[in-house]
Amino acid sequence: MSASARIIRGRVLSFRDDPAIAGAAALSAIEDGAVLVSAGMIEAVGEARDILGRAPEGAIVDDHTGSLVMAGLIDAHVHYSQTQVIGSYGAQLLDWLQNYTFVEEQKFADPAHCARVADFFLDELFRSGTTTAMVYCTVHPQSVDAFFAAAEARNARMIAGKVMMDRDAPEALMDTAESGYDESRALIERWSGRGRLDYAITPRFAVTSTKAQLEAAGALAREFPRCYVQTHANENKAEIARVAELHPDAKSYIDVYARAGLTGPRAVFGHCIHLHDSEIAELVATQSIAAFCPTSNLFLGSGLFDEARLSRSGVRIALATDVGGGTSYSMLHTAAEGYKVLQLNHQSWPALHAFYRMTLGNARALSLDDRIGSIEVGKEADLVVLDPQATPALAHRMETAGGDLEVELFALMMMGDDRAVRQTYVAGEPRKT
Ligand SMILES: [Zn+2]
């Protein structure tokens, strides 16, 4: 056994299944548990006394007794280029893009700026307990190179891609159908499947891509079936009206993507708030994923995600921050806002469902559940340690939790953020700075 072995002790919580289907049995909980990690992988999990009793010589023991050890959190839709426009005042989607995002993203022509922001972004994810994300870069290939290089240096499991835009954007942020294809292809050949990295073909949305560019993106998806697809859909009513003008042949917004070959089990559509029944049917038939981005949807006034309708219909759902339209890097805070969105829809979201979504649920949505999303032998050692007593207000609240784990998790989700993250392990290495 190598000297890199590490034992992480705490209350080990891990999902085996979806609690919406399996109930409380979906969660495995070991009150005084431990996880043995070595060479980036989970080697053993069990009662602390057993794991400590067979600790390899020289193993480091990180004692987080009292805190929760869970699989690292997963963010299914986020823009690393928007870390300096997060919290920009007063606009809805299309104006927000023009006034803030498209100005900010022009800075990513400079590779040094890309590298600096990529470093900040990844460190901030880890501070928030997020170990995997599906990330939009900018139109510049160097923004993708910088992001993947920073992720590789941290041995983090990340998915990302170059934004494609050949219409309705500043000249400096536009590619063409052909150059978008060529640049994406070169990036795929450089990064897809390298170490823990995967590529997402990334046409921003059907407003800023012509039919020719969407078809080029669809061609890439056919040629590189390992790659993901990420884009935005049905976020805002003015956006939807604009898509109908620009793509008069399509039956609906989702149909624009379906016609281009961009739907499928590795395609993640951000938002999906205002969907027709036919669009839901298309998402279900193709096993496409809808990304629920509650802080963004509230911040930009886009609308309320109808979780119950999509779940009942069989749409695969992921949870995401959508920074910088979203206002927090924290998946805990994101889940708290998700709960409030569902409240406004008269729907419920128990804590177990939300924590499942942040971990194994999102891993399943991204087809990564054979590698991450739960604490099991043979999975990658991406873990988060959450302290339910992290702040005076949390500690005070927990006095009345009465030892009920679901009460505790719900309060942690509603009141927690990066302050509740005691440590984040990426491939077995502590990374919270
Ligand atoms: Zn987005």
PDB file of N, CA and C in Angstrom, residues 126-223:
ATOM      1  N   PHE A 126     -14.323  23.940  -5.453  1.00  0.00           N
ATOM      2  CA  PHE A 126     -13.868  23.038  -4.387  1.00  0.00           C
ATOM      3  C   PHE A 126     -14.209  23.618  -3.009  1.00  0.00           C
ATOM      4  N   ARG A 127     -14.082  24.937  -2.861  1.00  0.00           N
ATOM      5  CA  ARG A 127     -14.470  25.571  -1.589  1.00  0.00           C
ATOM      6  C   ARG A 127     -15.937  25.329  -1.283  1.00  0.00           C
ATOM      7  N   SER A 128     -16.727  25.148  -2.364  1.00  0.00           N
ATOM      8  CA  SER A 128     -18.172  24.950  -2.214  1.00  0.00           C
ATOM      9  C   SER A 128     -18.546  23.464  -2.167  1.00  0.00           C
ATOM     10  N   GLY A 129     -17.557  22.585  -2.255  1.00  0.00           N
ATOM     11  CA  GLY A 129     -17.830  21.159  -2.166  1.00  0.00           C
ATOM     12  C   GLY A 129     -18.157  20.500  -3.494  1.00  0.00           C
ATOM     13  N   THR A 130     -18.043  21.252  -4.581  1.00  0.00           N
ATOM     14  CA  THR A 130     -18.329  20.694  -5.908  1.00  0.00           C
ATOM     15  C   THR A 130     -17.051  20.122  -6.499  1.00  0.00           C
ATOM     16  N   THR A 131     -17.125  18.869  -6.939  1.00  0.00           N
ATOM     17  CA  THR A 131     -15.931  18.217  -7.469  1.00  0.00           C
ATOM     18  C   THR A 131     -16.022  17.927  -8.966  1.00  0.00           C
ATOM     19  N   THR A 132     -17.230  17.957  -9.516  1.00  0.00           N
ATOM     20  CA  THR A 132     -17.403  17.772 -10.965  1.00  0.00           C
ATOM     21  C   THR A 132     -18.403  18.805 -11.454  1.00  0.00           C
ATOM     22  N   ALA A 133     -18.122  19.359 -12.647  1.00  0.00           N
ATOM     23  CA  ALA A 133     -19.072  20.305 -13.239  1.00  0.00           C
ATOM     24  C   ALA A 133     -19.072  20.150 -14.750  1.00  0.00           C
ATOM     25  N   MET A 134     -20.194  20.550 -15.351  1.00  0.00           N
ATOM     26  CA  MET A 134     -20.319  20.599 -16.807  1.00  0.00           C
ATOM     27  C   MET A 134     -20.307  22.080 -17.174  1.00  0.00           C
ATOM     28  N   VAL A 135     -19.259  22.477 -17.880  1.00  0.00           N
ATOM     29  CA  VAL A 135     -18.843  23.880 -17.915  1.00  0.00           C
ATOM     30  C   VAL A 135     -18.863  24.456 -19.324  1.00  0.00           C
ATOM     31  N   TYR A 136     -19.422  25.659 -19.447  1.00  0.00           N
ATOM     32  CA  TYR A 136     -19.309  26.443 -20.680  1.00  0.00           C
ATOM     33  C   TYR A 136     -18.038  27.282 -20.603  1.00  0.00           C
ATOM     34  N   CYS A 137     -17.198  27.196 -21.627  1.00  0.00           N
ATOM     35  CA  CYS A 137     -16.088  28.127 -21.760  1.00  0.00           C
ATOM     36  C   CYS A 137     -16.595  29.272 -22.628  1.00  0.00           C
ATOM     37  N   THR A 138     -15.729  29.935 -23.394  1.00  0.00           N
ATOM     38  CA  THR A 138     -16.207  30.972 -24.313  1.00  0.00           C
ATOM     39  C   THR A 138     -15.969  30.495 -25.743  1.00  0.00           C
ATOM     40  N   VAL A 139     -16.171  31.394 -26.700  1.00  0.00           N
ATOM     41  CA  VAL A 139     -15.977  31.033 -28.110  1.00  0.00           C
ATOM     42  C   VAL A 139     -14.506  30.791 -28.428  1.00  0.00           C
ATOM     43  N   HIS A 140     -13.610  31.278 -27.558  1.00  0.00           N
ATOM     44  CA  HIS A 140     -12.171  31.187 -27.832  1.00  0.00           C
ATOM     45  C   HIS A 140     -11.628  29.802 -27.465  1.00  0.00           C
ATOM     46  N   PRO A 141     -10.975  29.133 -28.414  1.00  0.00           N
ATOM     47  CA  PRO A 141     -10.401  27.820 -28.055  1.00  0.00           C
ATOM     48  C   PRO A 141      -9.450  27.897 -26.869  1.00  0.00           C
ATOM     49  N   GLN A 142      -8.735  29.022 -26.739  1.00  0.00           N
ATOM     50  CA  GLN A 142      -7.788  29.139 -25.615  1.00  0.00           C
ATOM     51  C   GLN A 142      -8.498  29.120 -24.268  1.00  0.00           C
ATOM     52  N   SER A 143      -9.786  29.490 -24.247  1.00  0.00           N
ATOM     53  CA  SER A 143     -10.528  29.425 -22.972  1.00  0.00           C
ATOM     54  C   SER A 143     -10.745  27.972 -22.558  1.00  0.00           C
ATOM     55  N   VAL A 144     -10.873  27.102 -23.551  1.00  0.00           N
ATOM     56  CA  VAL A 144     -11.071  25.670 -23.271  1.00  0.00           C
ATOM     57  C   VAL A 144      -9.731  25.041 -22.858  1.00  0.00           C
ATOM     58  N   ASP A 145      -8.696  25.373 -23.589  1.00  0.00           N
ATOM     59  CA  ASP A 145      -7.367  24.844 -23.234  1.00  0.00           C
ATOM     60  C   ASP A 145      -7.005  25.237 -21.801  1.00  0.00           C
ATOM     61  N   ALA A 146      -7.261  26.486 -21.439  1.00  0.00           N
ATOM     62  CA  ALA A 146      -6.907  26.949 -20.092  1.00  0.00           C
ATOM     63  C   ALA A 146      -7.723  26.218 -19.034  1.00  0.00           C
ATOM     64  N   PHE A 147      -9.012  26.030 -19.307  1.00  0.00           N
ATOM     65  CA  PHE A 147      -9.851  25.367 -18.319  1.00  0.00           C
ATOM     66  C   PHE A 147      -9.422  23.912 -18.114  1.00  0.00           C
ATOM     67  N   PHE A 148      -9.254  23.203 -19.226  1.00  0.00           N
ATOM     68  CA  PHE A 148      -8.877  21.792 -19.089  1.00  0.00           C
ATOM     69  C   PHE A 148      -7.495  21.644 -18.452  1.00  0.00           C
ATOM     70  N   ALA A 149      -6.570  22.546 -18.788  1.00  0.00           N
ATOM     71  CA  ALA A 149      -5.228  22.466 -18.178  1.00  0.00           C
ATOM     72  C   ALA A 149      -5.325  22.654 -16.663  1.00  0.00           C
ATOM     73  N   ALA A 150      -6.152  23.595 -16.234  1.00  0.00           N
ATOM     74  CA  ALA A 150      -6.306  23.835 -14.790  1.00  0.00           C
ATOM     75  C   ALA A 150      -6.976  22.642 -14.112  1.00  0.00           C
ATOM     76  N   ALA A 151      -7.959  22.032 -14.776  1.00  0.00           N
ATOM     77  CA  ALA A 151      -8.634  20.853 -14.210  1.00  0.00           C
ATOM     78  C   ALA A 151      -7.677  19.669 -14.141  1.00  0.00           C
ATOM     79  N   GLU A 152      -6.884  19.503 -15.188  1.00  0.00           N
ATOM     80  CA  GLU A 152      -5.925  18.390 -15.225  1.00  0.00           C
ATOM     81  C   GLU A 152      -4.877  18.547 -14.124  1.00  0.00           C
ATOM     82  N   ALA A 153      -4.441  19.778 -13.887  1.00  0.00           N
ATOM     83  CA  ALA A 153      -3.441  20.029 -12.838  1.00  0.00           C
ATOM     84  C   ALA A 153      -3.979  19.660 -11.461  1.00  0.00           C
ATOM     85  N   ARG A 154      -5.311  19.710 -11.309  1.00  0.00           N
ATOM     86  CA  ARG A 154      -5.944  19.370 -10.026  1.00  0.00           C
ATOM     87  C   ARG A 154      -6.508  17.954 -10.030  1.00  0.00           C
ATOM     88  N   ASN A 155      -6.302  17.240 -11.120  1.00  0.00           N
ATOM     89  CA  ASN A 155      -6.817  15.866 -11.281  1.00  0.00           C
ATOM     90  C   ASN A 155      -8.326  15.808 -11.015  1.00  0.00           C
ATOM     91  N   ALA A 156      -9.057  16.801 -11.536  1.00  0.00           N
ATOM     92  CA  ALA A 156     -10.498  16.881 -11.299  1.00  0.00           C
ATOM     93  C   ALA A 156     -11.286  16.317 -12.486  1.00  0.00           C
ATOM     94  N   ARG A 157     -12.418  15.690 -12.167  1.00  0.00           N
ATOM     95  CA  ARG A 157     -13.286  15.185 -13.244  1.00  0.00           C
ATOM     96  C   ARG A 157     -14.183  16.318 -13.714  1.00  0.00           C
ATOM     97  N   MET A 158     -13.946  16.782 -14.934  1.00  0.00           N
ATOM     98  CA  MET A 158     -14.665  17.937 -15.462  1.00  0.00           C
ATOM     99  C   MET A 158     -15.089  17.675 -16.907  1.00  0.00           C
ATOM    100  N   ILE A 159     -16.202  18.306 -17.271  1.00  0.00           N
ATOM    101  CA  ILE A 159     -16.708  18.281 -18.640  1.00  0.00           C
ATOM    102  C   ILE A 159     -16.786  19.740 -19.090  1.00  0.00           C
ATOM    103  N   ALA A 160     -16.304  20.049 -20.284  1.00  0.00           N
ATOM    104  CA  ALA A 160     -16.353  21.443 -20.746  1.00  0.00           C
ATOM    105  C   ALA A 160     -16.302  21.495 -22.259  1.00  0.00           C
ATOM    106  N   GLY A 161     -16.621  22.670 -22.797  1.00  0.00           N
ATOM    107  CA  GLY A 161     -16.542  22.830 -24.242  1.00  0.00           C
ATOM    108  C   GLY A 161     -16.556  24.286 -24.668  1.00  0.00           C
ATOM    109  N   LYS A 162     -16.119  24.477 -25.901  1.00  0.00           N
ATOM    110  CA  LYS A 162     -16.078  25.804 -26.537  1.00  0.00           C
ATOM    111  C   LYS A 162     -17.468  26.229 -26.981  1.00  0.00           C
ATOM    112  N   VAL A 163     -17.870  27.419 -26.560  1.00  0.00           N
ATOM    113  CA  VAL A 163     -19.138  27.975 -27.035  1.00  0.00           C
ATOM    114  C   VAL A 163     -19.059  28.208 -28.540  1.00  0.00           C
ATOM    115  N   MET A 164     -20.146  27.838 -29.225  1.00  0.00           N
ATOM    116  CA  MET A 164     -20.270  28.118 -30.658  1.00  0.00           C
ATOM    117  C   MET A 164     -21.347  29.195 -30.816  1.00  0.00           C
ATOM    118  N   MET A 165     -21.006  30.274 -31.550  1.00  0.00           N
ATOM    119  CA  MET A 165     -21.973  31.365 -31.797  1.00  0.00           C
ATOM    120  C   MET A 165     -21.646  31.985 -33.149  1.00  0.00           C
ATOM    121  N   ASP A 166     -22.574  31.953 -34.070  1.00  0.00           N
ATOM    122  CA  ASP A 166     -22.319  32.587 -35.374  1.00  0.00           C
ATOM    123  C   ASP A 166     -23.405  33.591 -35.763  1.00  0.00           C
ATOM    124  N   ARG A 167     -24.105  34.119 -34.718  1.00  0.00           N
ATOM    125  CA  ARG A 167     -25.157  35.094 -35.009  1.00  0.00           C
ATOM    126  C   ARG A 167     -25.536  35.830 -33.719  1.00  0.00           C
ATOM    127  N   ASP A 168     -26.034  37.057 -33.889  1.00  0.00           N
ATOM    128  CA  ASP A 168     -26.617  37.820 -32.772  1.00  0.00           C
ATOM    129  C   ASP A 168     -25.689  37.971 -31.567  1.00  0.00           C
ATOM    130  N   ALA A 169     -24.412  38.175 -31.846  1.00  0.00           N
ATOM    131  CA  ALA A 169     -23.432  38.394 -30.780  1.00  0.00           C
ATOM    132  C   ALA A 169     -22.382  39.365 -31.319  1.00  0.00           C
ATOM    133  N   PRO A 170     -21.594  39.996 -30.447  1.00  0.00           N
ATOM    134  CA  PRO A 170     -20.541  40.894 -30.942  1.00  0.00           C
ATOM    135  C   PRO A 170     -19.580  40.149 -31.875  1.00  0.00           C
ATOM    136  N   GLU A 171     -19.083  40.899 -32.843  1.00  0.00           N
ATOM    137  CA  GLU A 171     -18.174  40.319 -33.847  1.00  0.00           C
ATOM    138  C   GLU A 171     -17.036  39.531 -33.177  1.00  0.00           C
ATOM    139  N   ALA A 172     -16.493  40.086 -32.092  1.00  0.00           N
ATOM    140  CA  ALA A 172     -15.332  39.473 -31.441  1.00  0.00           C
ATOM    141  C   ALA A 172     -15.666  38.129 -30.783  1.00  0.00           C
ATOM    142  N   LEU A 173     -16.947  37.834 -30.644  1.00  0.00           N
ATOM    143  CA  LEU A 173     -17.336  36.567 -29.993  1.00  0.00           C
ATOM    144  C   LEU A 173     -17.941  35.570 -30.986  1.00  0.00           C
ATOM    145  N   MET A 174     -17.821  35.854 -32.269  1.00  0.00           N
ATOM    146  CA  MET A 174     -18.461  34.937 -33.219  1.00  0.00           C
ATOM    147  C   MET A 174     -17.446  34.071 -33.957  1.00  0.00           C
ATOM    148  N   ASP A 175     -17.831  32.797 -34.100  1.00  0.00           N
ATOM    149  CA  ASP A 175     -17.145  31.934 -35.045  1.00  0.00           C
ATOM    150  C   ASP A 175     -18.078  31.777 -36.254  1.00  0.00           C
ATOM    151  N   THR A 176     -17.858  30.777 -37.063  1.00  0.00           N
ATOM    152  CA  THR A 176     -18.771  30.478 -38.169  1.00  0.00           C
ATOM    153  C   THR A 176     -19.165  29.018 -38.026  1.00  0.00           C
ATOM    154  N   ALA A 177     -20.113  28.595 -38.836  1.00  0.00           N
ATOM    155  CA  ALA A 177     -20.485  27.178 -38.783  1.00  0.00           C
ATOM    156  C   ALA A 177     -19.244  26.323 -39.002  1.00  0.00           C
ATOM    157  N   GLU A 178     -18.413  26.744 -39.949  1.00  0.00           N
ATOM    158  CA  GLU A 178     -17.239  25.940 -40.290  1.00  0.00           C
ATOM    159  C   GLU A 178     -16.129  26.064 -39.240  1.00  0.00           C
ATOM    160  N   SER A 179     -15.804  27.294 -38.840  1.00  0.00           N
ATOM    161  CA  SER A 179     -14.700  27.426 -37.864  1.00  0.00           C
ATOM    162  C   SER A 179     -15.124  26.875 -36.495  1.00  0.00           C
ATOM    163  N   GLY A 180     -16.401  27.021 -36.161  1.00  0.00           N
ATOM    164  CA  GLY A 180     -16.882  26.441 -34.905  1.00  0.00           C
ATOM    165  C   GLY A 180     -16.704  24.923 -34.906  1.00  0.00           C
ATOM    166  N   TYR A 181     -17.011  24.318 -36.047  1.00  0.00           N
ATOM    167  CA  TYR A 181     -16.831  22.869 -36.191  1.00  0.00           C
ATOM    168  C   TYR A 181     -15.338  22.516 -36.073  1.00  0.00           C
ATOM    169  N   ASP A 182     -14.518  23.218 -36.848  1.00  0.00           N
ATOM    170  CA  ASP A 182     -13.085  22.876 -36.893  1.00  0.00           C
ATOM    171  C   ASP A 182     -12.420  23.062 -35.524  1.00  0.00           C
ATOM    172  N   GLU A 183     -12.724  24.174 -34.878  1.00  0.00           N
ATOM    173  CA  GLU A 183     -12.094  24.432 -33.573  1.00  0.00           C
ATOM    174  C   GLU A 183     -12.585  23.440 -32.517  1.00  0.00           C
ATOM    175  N   SER A 184     -13.879  23.136 -32.557  1.00  0.00           N
ATOM    176  CA  SER A 184     -14.403  22.156 -31.591  1.00  0.00           C
ATOM    177  C   SER A 184     -13.772  20.795 -31.825  1.00  0.00           C
ATOM    178  N   ARG A 185     -13.652  20.442 -33.073  1.00  0.00           N
ATOM    179  CA  ARG A 185     -13.073  19.133 -33.412  1.00  0.00           C
ATOM    180  C   ARG A 185     -11.632  19.024 -32.905  1.00  0.00           C
ATOM    181  N   ALA A 186     -10.848  20.076 -33.107  1.00  0.00           N
ATOM    182  CA  ALA A 186      -9.450  20.059 -32.642  1.00  0.00           C
ATOM    183  C   ALA A 186      -9.403  19.934 -31.111  1.00  0.00           C
ATOM    184  N   LEU A 187     -10.305  20.635 -30.439  1.00  0.00           N
ATOM    185  CA  LEU A 187     -10.347  20.555 -28.967  1.00  0.00           C
ATOM    186  C   LEU A 187     -10.770  19.165 -28.502  1.00  0.00           C
ATOM    187  N   ILE A 188     -11.728  18.573 -29.194  1.00  0.00           N
ATOM    188  CA  ILE A 188     -12.162  17.207 -28.853  1.00  0.00           C
ATOM    189  C   ILE A 188     -10.980  16.255 -28.991  1.00  0.00           C
ATOM    190  N   GLU A 189     -10.253  16.411 -30.090  1.00  0.00           N
ATOM    191  CA  GLU A 189      -9.129  15.497 -30.310  1.00  0.00           C
ATOM    192  C   GLU A 189      -8.045  15.696 -29.251  1.00  0.00           C
ATOM    193  N   ARG A 190      -7.927  16.911 -28.724  1.00  0.00           N
ATOM    194  CA  ARG A 190      -6.900  17.178 -27.714  1.00  0.00           C
ATOM    195  C   ARG A 190      -7.335  16.730 -26.318  1.00  0.00           C
ATOM    196  N   TRP A 191      -8.615  16.886 -25.981  1.00  0.00           N
ATOM    197  CA  TRP A 191      -9.014  16.764 -24.579  1.00  0.00           C
ATOM    198  C   TRP A 191     -10.019  15.657 -24.262  1.00  0.00           C
ATOM    199  N   SER A 192     -10.818  15.245 -25.198  1.00  0.00           N
ATOM    200  CA  SER A 192     -11.909  14.306 -24.872  1.00  0.00           C
ATOM    201  C   SER A 192     -11.362  12.971 -24.390  1.00  0.00           C
ATOM    202  N   GLY A 193     -11.711  12.591 -23.161  1.00  0.00           N
ATOM    203  CA  GLY A 193     -11.282  11.306 -22.626  1.00  0.00           C
ATOM    204  C   GLY A 193      -9.872  11.313 -22.083  1.00  0.00           C
ATOM    205  N   ARG A 194      -9.223  12.481 -22.048  1.00  0.00           N
ATOM    206  CA  ARG A 194      -7.854  12.577 -21.505  1.00  0.00           C
ATOM    207  C   ARG A 194      -7.937  12.646 -19.982  1.00  0.00           C
ATOM    208  N   GLY A 195      -7.358  11.673 -19.293  1.00  0.00           N
ATOM    209  CA  GLY A 195      -7.440  11.640 -17.825  1.00  0.00           C
ATOM    210  C   GLY A 195      -8.892  11.649 -17.389  1.00  0.00           C
ATOM    211  N   ARG A 196      -9.252  12.631 -16.576  1.00  0.00           N
ATOM    212  CA  ARG A 196     -10.616  12.707 -16.048  1.00  0.00           C
ATOM    213  C   ARG A 196     -11.457  13.752 -16.787  1.00  0.00           C
ATOM    214  N   LEU A 197     -11.063  14.067 -17.999  1.00  0.00           N
ATOM    215  CA  LEU A 197     -11.719  15.159 -18.720  1.00  0.00           C
ATOM    216  C   LEU A 197     -12.611  14.629 -19.847  1.00  0.00           C
ATOM    217  N   ASP A 198     -13.725  15.301 -20.034  1.00  0.00           N
ATOM    218  CA  ASP A 198     -14.611  14.980 -21.152  1.00  0.00           C
ATOM    219  C   ASP A 198     -15.066  16.262 -21.831  1.00  0.00           C
ATOM    220  N   TYR A 199     -15.415  16.123 -23.084  1.00  0.00           N
ATOM    221  CA  TYR A 199     -15.759  17.304 -23.887  1.00  0.00           C
ATOM    222  C   TYR A 199     -17.265  17.403 -24.092  1.00  0.00           C
ATOM    223  N   ALA A 200     -17.763  18.647 -24.040  1.00  0.00           N
ATOM    224  CA  ALA A 200     -19.168  18.918 -24.364  1.00  0.00           C
ATOM    225  C   ALA A 200     -19.251  19.842 -25.580  1.00  0.00           C
ATOM    226  N   ILE A 201     -19.888  19.373 -26.620  1.00  0.00           N
ATOM    227  CA  ILE A 201     -20.161  20.212 -27.795  1.00  0.00           C
ATOM    228  C   ILE A 201     -21.164  21.278 -27.334  1.00  0.00           C
ATOM    229  N   THR A 202     -20.848  22.575 -27.583  1.00  0.00           N
ATOM    230  CA  THR A 202     -21.508  23.654 -26.835  1.00  0.00           C
ATOM    231  C   THR A 202     -22.036  24.793 -27.718  1.00  0.00           C
ATOM    232  N   PRO A 203     -23.026  24.541 -28.567  1.00  0.00           N
ATOM    233  CA  PRO A 203     -23.683  25.691 -29.197  1.00  0.00           C
ATOM    234  C   PRO A 203     -24.445  26.446 -28.108  1.00  0.00           C
ATOM    235  N   ARG A 204     -24.208  27.779 -27.963  1.00  0.00           N
ATOM    236  CA  ARG A 204     -24.752  28.474 -26.781  1.00  0.00           C
ATOM    237  C   ARG A 204     -26.267  28.310 -26.701  1.00  0.00           C
ATOM    238  N   PHE A 205     -26.977  28.677 -27.764  1.00  0.00           N
ATOM    239  CA  PHE A 205     -28.415  28.424 -27.865  1.00  0.00           C
ATOM    240  C   PHE A 205     -28.888  28.810 -29.260  1.00  0.00           C
ATOM    241  N   ALA A 206     -30.150  28.526 -29.528  1.00  0.00           N
ATOM    242  CA  ALA A 206     -30.658  28.637 -30.900  1.00  0.00           C
ATOM    243  C   ALA A 206     -30.861  30.066 -31.351  1.00  0.00           C
ATOM    244  N   VAL A 207     -30.626  31.048 -30.453  1.00  0.00           N
ATOM    245  CA  VAL A 207     -30.630  32.444 -30.880  1.00  0.00           C
ATOM    246  C   VAL A 207     -29.294  32.780 -31.541  1.00  0.00           C
ATOM    247  N   THR A 208     -28.199  32.312 -30.944  1.00  0.00           N
ATOM    248  CA  THR A 208     -26.871  32.722 -31.419  1.00  0.00           C
ATOM    249  C   THR A 208     -26.205  31.687 -32.326  1.00  0.00           C
ATOM    250  N   SER A 209     -26.920  30.639 -32.706  1.00  0.00           N
ATOM    251  CA  SER A 209     -26.384  29.703 -33.706  1.00  0.00           C
ATOM    252  C   SER A 209     -27.368  29.607 -34.867  1.00  0.00           C
ATOM    253  N   THR A 210     -26.837  29.694 -36.083  1.00  0.00           N
ATOM    254  CA  THR A 210     -27.659  29.462 -37.275  1.00  0.00           C
ATOM    255  C   THR A 210     -27.968  27.971 -37.387  1.00  0.00           C
ATOM    256  N   LYS A 211     -28.913  27.678 -38.254  1.00  0.00           N
ATOM    257  CA  LYS A 211     -29.232  26.282 -38.536  1.00  0.00           C
ATOM    258  C   LYS A 211     -27.981  25.537 -39.017  1.00  0.00           C
ATOM    259  N   ALA A 212     -27.181  26.214 -39.845  1.00  0.00           N
ATOM    260  CA  ALA A 212     -25.961  25.564 -40.360  1.00  0.00           C
ATOM    261  C   ALA A 212     -25.015  25.225 -39.211  1.00  0.00           C
ATOM    262  N   GLN A 213     -24.901  26.131 -38.226  1.00  0.00           N
ATOM    263  CA  GLN A 213     -23.998  25.834 -37.114  1.00  0.00           C
ATOM    264  C   GLN A 213     -24.550  24.719 -36.217  1.00  0.00           C
ATOM    265  N   LEU A 214     -25.851  24.741 -35.991  1.00  0.00           N
ATOM    266  CA  LEU A 214     -26.432  23.659 -35.182  1.00  0.00           C
ATOM    267  C   LEU A 214     -26.236  22.316 -35.876  1.00  0.00           C
ATOM    268  N   GLU A 215     -26.374  22.312 -37.208  1.00  0.00           N
ATOM    269  CA  GLU A 215     -26.146  21.051 -37.928  1.00  0.00           C
ATOM    270  C   GLU A 215     -24.688  20.617 -37.842  1.00  0.00           C
ATOM    271  N   ALA A 216     -23.772  21.591 -37.848  1.00  0.00           N
ATOM    272  CA  ALA A 216     -22.348  21.250 -37.679  1.00  0.00           C
ATOM    273  C   ALA A 216     -22.107  20.660 -36.289  1.00  0.00           C
ATOM    274  N   ALA A 217     -22.771  21.225 -35.289  1.00  0.00           N
ATOM    275  CA  ALA A 217     -22.652  20.677 -33.927  1.00  0.00           C
ATOM    276  C   ALA A 217     -23.233  19.262 -33.879  1.00  0.00           C
ATOM    277  N   GLY A 218     -24.340  19.067 -34.559  1.00  0.00           N
ATOM    278  CA  GLY A 218     -24.946  17.726 -34.622  1.00  0.00           C
ATOM    279  C   GLY A 218     -24.025  16.724 -35.306  1.00  0.00           C
ATOM    280  N   ALA A 219     -23.307  17.192 -36.329  1.00  0.00           N
ATOM    281  CA  ALA A 219     -22.353  16.305 -37.013  1.00  0.00           C
ATOM    282  C   ALA A 219     -21.252  15.879 -36.043  1.00  0.00           C
ATOM    283  N   LEU A 220     -20.768  16.828 -35.240  1.00  0.00           N
ATOM    284  CA  LEU A 220     -19.743  16.483 -34.236  1.00  0.00           C
ATOM    285  C   LEU A 220     -20.278  15.445 -33.253  1.00  0.00           C
ATOM    286  N   ALA A 221     -21.538  15.634 -32.841  1.00  0.00           N
ATOM    287  CA  ALA A 221     -22.124  14.690 -31.871  1.00  0.00           C
ATOM    288  C   ALA A 221     -22.199  13.278 -32.469  1.00  0.00           C
ATOM    289  N   ARG A 222     -22.480  13.206 -33.751  1.00  0.00           N
ATOM    290  CA  ARG A 222     -22.512  11.878 -34.401  1.00  0.00           C
ATOM    291  C   ARG A 222     -21.107  11.288 -34.542  1.00  0.00           C
ATOM    292  N   GLU A 223     -20.146  12.141 -34.876  1.00  0.00           N
ATOM    293  CA  GLU A 223     -18.782  11.654 -35.111  1.00  0.00           C
ATOM    294  C   GLU A 223     -18.076  11.281 -33.815  1.00  0.00           C
TER     295      GLU A 223
END
